[in-house]
Amino acid sequence: MTGWRVWAHSAFYGVGLILSSRPAAAHLVQTGLGPVYDGVAHFVVSPEYLAPIVGAAIYAGFGGKAPARRAIVMLPLFWFAGSLLGELPRAPPLILPTWLVLIGIGAFVAADLPLPAALRIALCSMVGIALGYSNGLIAAGAADPLRSALGATAAVFIVTSLASAAAAATSGWIRIVFRVLGSWIAASGLLALGWALH
Amino acid sequence: MRPNTVRLILIGCIMLAPTCAHAHAQAGDASGFLTGFLHPLTGLDHIIAMVAVGLWGAQLGAPAIWLLPVTFPIVMAFGGFLALIGVPVPAVEIGIALSGVLLGVAVMMESRPPLFLALAVVALFAICHGHAHGVELPPATSGLTYSIGFVVATGLLHACGIGVGTIHRWSYGRLALRALGGLISAGGIFFLAQAFT
């Protein structure tokens, strides 16, 4: 193959390659490993999701082993339900302010408020569905939002399991370390409010 | 045209092929966290005051030893919040330097005021430190991760202070701690002199 045929073939395939752009996926981390890992990565590198989930799991764990076990099921379940709702077409863009979630959860953990187990689980469920919905709104623009939601839910499950188990199994000084962590979350939320009003 | 030339053209086309848009995907998050984390660690005036809070907490024992690290970040964040919404706090730099002086003296003298007074003193200085952090956000960084960075760094400095402060249980350790308080106080006086010049 010589001459104009080579140029023609090169031009044909070249233009084809240049025009073969993949869909834009704004607002979602792309790992290149597929939508499940994109969902995992988006949750792990987003402190506005990670910090409240860790806080809610710790607070459930502070209530003892029973609330910790229930949180392991309820928090990811409500997250996933929220994600599915957020991914629906024409889902209203209702996003809970980051500062409100961080201050609320951080204050509960820092103060170690002695609430009944049912209220702790209710709090976890509310956090799960609110943040999951927000995550679903963002993931709706991805190539495969359902798998992305599954990936994020798996990450929420792992983080919740670790944090709630650690909080339930500790007492004394380690519990105070968790409370300090809660005060850091609340402090970050207060500053996030400052940025929102800045 | 040689086959190698064809390959080069095709490789060039592949390299020019547009990939996904990554609009708004966590822009500035990593730099925000690092900048915020390094901010308290690059100012000696912040370091000595934060370590002094931990040392004093260790000297005072329970409940101050855990109450101070729990409340300080929230009060400090309140100072940062004031800075962000544009509320001026007068003489912030003098307040930061004074925190080094007074907290150093408190450690040196092993002073044991009532708990509420110790908390009030620390809270007052926390507002000054938070305000200074709040007004110094560099452009193009994420505000949230910057905030998380400097809250975490401040908390770790407290932890360092508490860790060193555990030598308080030994008699020589107690002396060493008081000497350290004197050093911190001297550092505070240096920064106070700088604040006035």
mmCIF file with all atom_site columns, C-alpha atoms in Angstrom, chain A residues 1-3 6-7 9-11 13-15 17-30 42 45-48 51 98 102 106-107 110-111 173 176 179-180 182-195 197-198, chain B residues 1-2 5-6 9-10 13-14 16-26 29 62 65-67 69-71 73-81 83-86 130 134 137 142-148 150-156:
data_model
loop_
_atom_site.group_PDB
_atom_site.id
_atom_site.type_symbol
_atom_site.label_atom_id
_atom_site.label_alt_id
_atom_site.label_comp_id
_atom_site.label_asym_id
_atom_site.label_entity_id
_atom_site.label_seq_id
_atom_site.pdbx_PDB_ins_code
_atom_site.Cartn_x
_atom_site.Cartn_y
_atom_site.Cartn_z
_atom_site.occupancy
_atom_site.B_iso_or_equiv
_atom_site.pdbx_formal_charge
_atom_site.auth_seq_id
_atom_site.auth_comp_id
_atom_site.auth_asym_id
_atom_site.auth_atom_id
_atom_site.pdbx_PDB_model_num
ATOM 1   C CA . MET A 1 1   ? 0.000   0.000  0.000  1.00 0.00 ? 1   MET A CA 1
ATOM 2   C CA . THR A 1 2   ? 1.651   3.187  -1.174 1.00 0.00 ? 2   THR A CA 1
ATOM 3   C CA . GLY A 1 3   ? 0.864   6.710  -2.261 1.00 0.00 ? 3   GLY A CA 1
ATOM 4   C CA . VAL A 1 6   ? -1.855  5.269  2.614  1.00 0.00 ? 6   VAL A CA 1
ATOM 5   C CA . TRP A 1 7   ? -2.786  8.899  3.187  1.00 0.00 ? 7   TRP A CA 1
ATOM 6   C CA . HIS A 1 9   ? -6.377  5.195  5.150  1.00 0.00 ? 9   HIS A CA 1
ATOM 7   C CA . SER A 1 10  ? -4.401  7.232  7.687  1.00 0.00 ? 10  SER A CA 1
ATOM 8   C CA . ALA A 1 11  ? -6.800  10.168 7.392  1.00 0.00 ? 11  ALA A CA 1
ATOM 9   C CA . TYR A 1 13  ? -8.681  6.057  10.806 1.00 0.00 ? 13  TYR A CA 1
ATOM 10  C CA . GLY A 1 14  ? -7.111  9.184  12.299 1.00 0.00 ? 14  GLY A CA 1
ATOM 11  C CA . VAL A 1 15  ? -10.280 11.267 12.011 1.00 0.00 ? 15  VAL A CA 1
ATOM 12  C CA . LEU A 1 17  ? -10.006 8.077  16.411 1.00 0.00 ? 17  LEU A CA 1
ATOM 13  C CA . ILE A 1 18  ? -10.108 11.809 17.065 1.00 0.00 ? 18  ILE A CA 1
ATOM 14  C CA . LEU A 1 19  ? -13.892 11.851 16.852 1.00 0.00 ? 19  LEU A CA 1
ATOM 15  C CA . SER A 1 20  ? -14.215 8.832  19.138 1.00 0.00 ? 20  SER A CA 1
ATOM 16  C CA . SER A 1 21  ? -14.502 10.864 22.318 1.00 0.00 ? 21  SER A CA 1
ATOM 17  C CA . ARG A 1 22  ? -16.088 9.165  25.269 1.00 0.00 ? 22  ARG A CA 1
ATOM 18  C CA . PRO A 1 23  ? -18.956 10.861 27.103 1.00 0.00 ? 23  PRO A CA 1
ATOM 19  C CA . ALA A 1 24  ? -18.082 13.605 29.531 1.00 0.00 ? 24  ALA A CA 1
ATOM 20  C CA . ALA A 1 25  ? -18.603 12.655 33.152 1.00 0.00 ? 25  ALA A CA 1
ATOM 21  C CA . ALA A 1 26  ? -18.440 15.860 35.075 1.00 0.00 ? 26  ALA A CA 1
ATOM 22  C CA . HIS A 1 27  ? -18.321 15.779 38.877 1.00 0.00 ? 27  HIS A CA 1
ATOM 23  C CA . LEU A 1 28  ? -17.381 12.115 39.159 1.00 0.00 ? 28  LEU A CA 1
ATOM 24  C CA . VAL A 1 29  ? -13.930 10.696 39.764 1.00 0.00 ? 29  VAL A CA 1
ATOM 25  C CA . GLN A 1 30  ? -12.817 8.377  36.952 1.00 0.00 ? 30  GLN A CA 1
ATOM 26  C CA . HIS A 1 42  ? -15.644 9.143  44.591 1.00 0.00 ? 42  HIS A CA 1
ATOM 27  C CA . VAL A 1 45  ? -11.765 11.027 48.126 1.00 0.00 ? 45  VAL A CA 1
ATOM 28  C CA . SER A 1 46  ? -14.777 13.163 49.051 1.00 0.00 ? 46  SER A CA 1
ATOM 29  C CA . PRO A 1 47  ? -14.419 14.347 52.664 1.00 0.00 ? 47  PRO A CA 1
ATOM 30  C CA . GLU A 1 48  ? -17.951 15.781 52.571 1.00 0.00 ? 48  GLU A CA 1
ATOM 31  C CA . ALA A 1 51  ? -16.303 12.363 57.334 1.00 0.00 ? 51  ALA A CA 1
ATOM 32  C CA . THR A 1 98  ? -22.142 19.899 53.942 1.00 0.00 ? 98  THR A CA 1
ATOM 33  C CA . LEU A 1 102 ? -20.546 17.885 59.566 1.00 0.00 ? 102 LEU A CA 1
ATOM 34  C CA . GLY A 1 106 ? -19.395 16.005 64.787 1.00 0.00 ? 106 GLY A CA 1
ATOM 35  C CA . ALA A 1 107 ? -21.259 17.533 67.739 1.00 0.00 ? 107 ALA A CA 1
ATOM 36  C CA . ALA A 1 110 ? -17.758 15.050 70.424 1.00 0.00 ? 110 ALA A CA 1
ATOM 37  C CA . ALA A 1 111 ? -20.422 15.382 73.119 1.00 0.00 ? 111 ALA A CA 1
ATOM 38  C CA . TRP A 1 173 ? -8.808  6.855  76.389 1.00 0.00 ? 173 TRP A CA 1
ATOM 39  C CA . ILE A 1 176 ? -11.820 10.109 74.018 1.00 0.00 ? 176 ILE A CA 1
ATOM 40  C CA . ARG A 1 179 ? -14.570 12.173 70.617 1.00 0.00 ? 179 ARG A CA 1
ATOM 41  C CA . VAL A 1 180 ? -11.638 14.371 69.598 1.00 0.00 ? 180 VAL A CA 1
ATOM 42  C CA . GLY A 1 182 ? -15.809 14.188 66.375 1.00 0.00 ? 182 GLY A CA 1
ATOM 43  C CA . SER A 1 183 ? -14.725 17.653 67.444 1.00 0.00 ? 183 SER A CA 1
ATOM 44  C CA . TRP A 1 184 ? -12.482 17.822 64.366 1.00 0.00 ? 184 TRP A CA 1
ATOM 45  C CA . ILE A 1 185 ? -15.475 16.925 62.165 1.00 0.00 ? 185 ILE A CA 1
ATOM 46  C CA . ALA A 1 186 ? -17.636 19.591 63.847 1.00 0.00 ? 186 ALA A CA 1
ATOM 47  C CA . ALA A 1 187 ? -14.840 22.161 63.565 1.00 0.00 ? 187 ALA A CA 1
ATOM 48  C CA . SER A 1 188 ? -14.463 21.402 59.855 1.00 0.00 ? 188 SER A CA 1
ATOM 49  C CA . GLY A 1 189 ? -18.229 21.849 59.474 1.00 0.00 ? 189 GLY A CA 1
ATOM 50  C CA . LEU A 1 190 ? -18.151 25.215 61.217 1.00 0.00 ? 190 LEU A CA 1
ATOM 51  C CA . LEU A 1 191 ? -15.403 26.327 58.848 1.00 0.00 ? 191 LEU A CA 1
ATOM 52  C CA . ALA A 1 192 ? -17.353 24.945 55.869 1.00 0.00 ? 192 ALA A CA 1
ATOM 53  C CA . LEU A 1 193 ? -20.229 27.193 56.965 1.00 0.00 ? 193 LEU A CA 1
ATOM 54  C CA . GLY A 1 194 ? -17.760 30.070 56.967 1.00 0.00 ? 194 GLY A CA 1
ATOM 55  C CA . TRP A 1 195 ? -16.717 29.199 53.411 1.00 0.00 ? 195 TRP A CA 1
ATOM 56  C CA . LEU A 1 197 ? -20.933 32.559 53.669 1.00 0.00 ? 197 LEU A CA 1
ATOM 57  C CA . HIS A 1 198 ? -17.525 33.841 52.514 1.00 0.00 ? 198 HIS A CA 1
ATOM 58  C CA . MET B 2 1   ? 5.070   6.339  2.462  1.00 0.00 ? 1   MET B CA 1
ATOM 59  C CA . ARG B 2 2   ? 6.742   3.759  4.742  1.00 0.00 ? 2   ARG B CA 1
ATOM 60  C CA . THR B 2 5   ? 5.243   6.725  8.974  1.00 0.00 ? 5   THR B CA 1
ATOM 61  C CA . VAL B 2 6   ? 1.693   5.358  8.918  1.00 0.00 ? 6   VAL B CA 1
ATOM 62  C CA . ILE B 2 9   ? 0.532   9.213  12.130 1.00 0.00 ? 9   ILE B CA 1
ATOM 63  C CA . LEU B 2 10  ? -1.900  6.806  13.789 1.00 0.00 ? 10  LEU B CA 1
ATOM 64  C CA . CYS B 2 13  ? -3.980  10.652 16.208 1.00 0.00 ? 13  CYS B CA 1
ATOM 65  C CA . ILE B 2 14  ? -4.489  8.375  19.215 1.00 0.00 ? 14  ILE B CA 1
ATOM 66  C CA . LEU B 2 16  ? -4.767  13.634 20.174 1.00 0.00 ? 16  LEU B CA 1
ATOM 67  C CA . ALA B 2 17  ? -7.977  11.706 20.804 1.00 0.00 ? 17  ALA B CA 1
ATOM 68  C CA . PRO B 2 18  ? -9.954  13.605 23.443 1.00 0.00 ? 18  PRO B CA 1
ATOM 69  C CA . THR B 2 19  ? -10.635 11.772 26.669 1.00 0.00 ? 19  THR B CA 1
ATOM 70  C CA . CYS B 2 20  ? -13.325 12.369 29.236 1.00 0.00 ? 20  CYS B CA 1
ATOM 71  C CA . ALA B 2 21  ? -13.951 15.812 30.621 1.00 0.00 ? 21  ALA B CA 1
ATOM 72  C CA . HIS B 2 22  ? -13.149 15.969 34.314 1.00 0.00 ? 22  HIS B CA 1
ATOM 73  C CA . ALA B 2 23  ? -14.895 19.220 35.046 1.00 0.00 ? 23  ALA B CA 1
ATOM 74  C CA . HIS B 2 24  ? -15.081 20.160 38.713 1.00 0.00 ? 24  HIS B CA 1
ATOM 75  C CA . ALA B 2 25  ? -13.820 16.780 39.913 1.00 0.00 ? 25  ALA B CA 1
ATOM 76  C CA . GLN B 2 26  ? -12.346 17.500 43.348 1.00 0.00 ? 26  GLN B CA 1
ATOM 77  C CA . ASP B 2 29  ? -8.620  19.006 47.268 1.00 0.00 ? 29  ASP B CA 1
ATOM 78  C CA . ALA B 2 62  ? -8.466  14.702 83.944 1.00 0.00 ? 62  ALA B CA 1
ATOM 79  C CA . ILE B 2 65  ? -6.460  16.622 79.564 1.00 0.00 ? 65  ILE B CA 1
ATOM 80  C CA . TRP B 2 66  ? -9.308  15.480 77.311 1.00 0.00 ? 66  TRP B CA 1
ATOM 81  C CA . LEU B 2 67  ? -11.607 18.501 77.595 1.00 0.00 ? 67  LEU B CA 1
ATOM 82  C CA . PRO B 2 69  ? -8.360  18.824 72.901 1.00 0.00 ? 69  PRO B CA 1
ATOM 83  C CA . VAL B 2 70  ? -12.117 18.257 72.396 1.00 0.00 ? 70  VAL B CA 1
ATOM 84  C CA . THR B 2 71  ? -13.166 21.897 72.793 1.00 0.00 ? 71  THR B CA 1
ATOM 85  C CA . PRO B 2 73  ? -10.729 22.696 67.635 1.00 0.00 ? 73  PRO B CA 1
ATOM 86  C CA . ILE B 2 74  ? -14.362 23.831 67.767 1.00 0.00 ? 74  ILE B CA 1
ATOM 87  C CA . VAL B 2 75  ? -13.505 27.193 69.360 1.00 0.00 ? 75  VAL B CA 1
ATOM 88  C CA . MET B 2 76  ? -10.588 27.620 66.948 1.00 0.00 ? 76  MET B CA 1
ATOM 89  C CA . ALA B 2 77  ? -12.953 26.879 64.050 1.00 0.00 ? 77  ALA B CA 1
ATOM 90  C CA . PHE B 2 78  ? -15.259 29.574 65.417 1.00 0.00 ? 78  PHE B CA 1
ATOM 91  C CA . GLY B 2 79  ? -12.338 32.015 65.115 1.00 0.00 ? 79  GLY B CA 1
ATOM 92  C CA . GLY B 2 80  ? -11.798 30.867 61.534 1.00 0.00 ? 80  GLY B CA 1
ATOM 93  C CA . PHE B 2 81  ? -15.531 31.241 60.886 1.00 0.00 ? 81  PHE B CA 1
ATOM 94  C CA . ALA B 2 83  ? -12.498 35.528 59.724 1.00 0.00 ? 83  ALA B CA 1
ATOM 95  C CA . LEU B 2 84  ? -14.335 33.954 56.797 1.00 0.00 ? 84  LEU B CA 1
ATOM 96  C CA . ILE B 2 85  ? -17.486 36.007 57.254 1.00 0.00 ? 85  ILE B CA 1
ATOM 97  C CA . GLY B 2 86  ? -15.375 39.155 57.583 1.00 0.00 ? 86  GLY B CA 1
ATOM 98  C CA . GLY B 2 130 ? -8.377  30.211 64.200 1.00 0.00 ? 130 GLY B CA 1
ATOM 99  C CA . GLY B 2 134 ? -9.075  31.667 58.347 1.00 0.00 ? 134 GLY B CA 1
ATOM 100 C CA . LEU B 2 137 ? -6.388  30.656 52.592 1.00 0.00 ? 137 LEU B CA 1
ATOM 101 C CA . SER B 2 142 ? -10.636 23.664 48.457 1.00 0.00 ? 142 SER B CA 1
ATOM 102 C CA . GLY B 2 143 ? -11.883 25.458 51.557 1.00 0.00 ? 143 GLY B CA 1
ATOM 103 C CA . LEU B 2 144 ? -13.207 22.285 53.172 1.00 0.00 ? 144 LEU B CA 1
ATOM 104 C CA . THR B 2 145 ? -10.016 20.252 52.780 1.00 0.00 ? 145 THR B CA 1
ATOM 105 C CA . TYR B 2 146 ? -7.899  23.262 53.827 1.00 0.00 ? 146 TYR B CA 1
ATOM 106 C CA . SER B 2 147 ? -10.014 23.464 56.989 1.00 0.00 ? 147 SER B CA 1
ATOM 107 C CA . ILE B 2 148 ? -9.725  19.719 57.646 1.00 0.00 ? 148 ILE B CA 1
ATOM 108 C CA . PHE B 2 150 ? -5.368  22.695 59.668 1.00 0.00 ? 150 PHE B CA 1
ATOM 109 C CA . VAL B 2 151 ? -7.801  21.236 62.212 1.00 0.00 ? 151 VAL B CA 1
ATOM 110 C CA . VAL B 2 152 ? -6.017  17.854 61.995 1.00 0.00 ? 152 VAL B CA 1
ATOM 111 C CA . ALA B 2 153 ? -2.541  19.435 62.231 1.00 0.00 ? 153 ALA B CA 1
ATOM 112 C CA . THR B 2 154 ? -3.583  21.476 65.264 1.00 0.00 ? 154 THR B CA 1
ATOM 113 C CA . GLY B 2 155 ? -5.056  18.388 66.916 1.00 0.00 ? 155 GLY B CA 1
ATOM 114 C CA . LEU B 2 156 ? -1.851  16.437 66.288 1.00 0.00 ? 156 LEU B CA 1
#
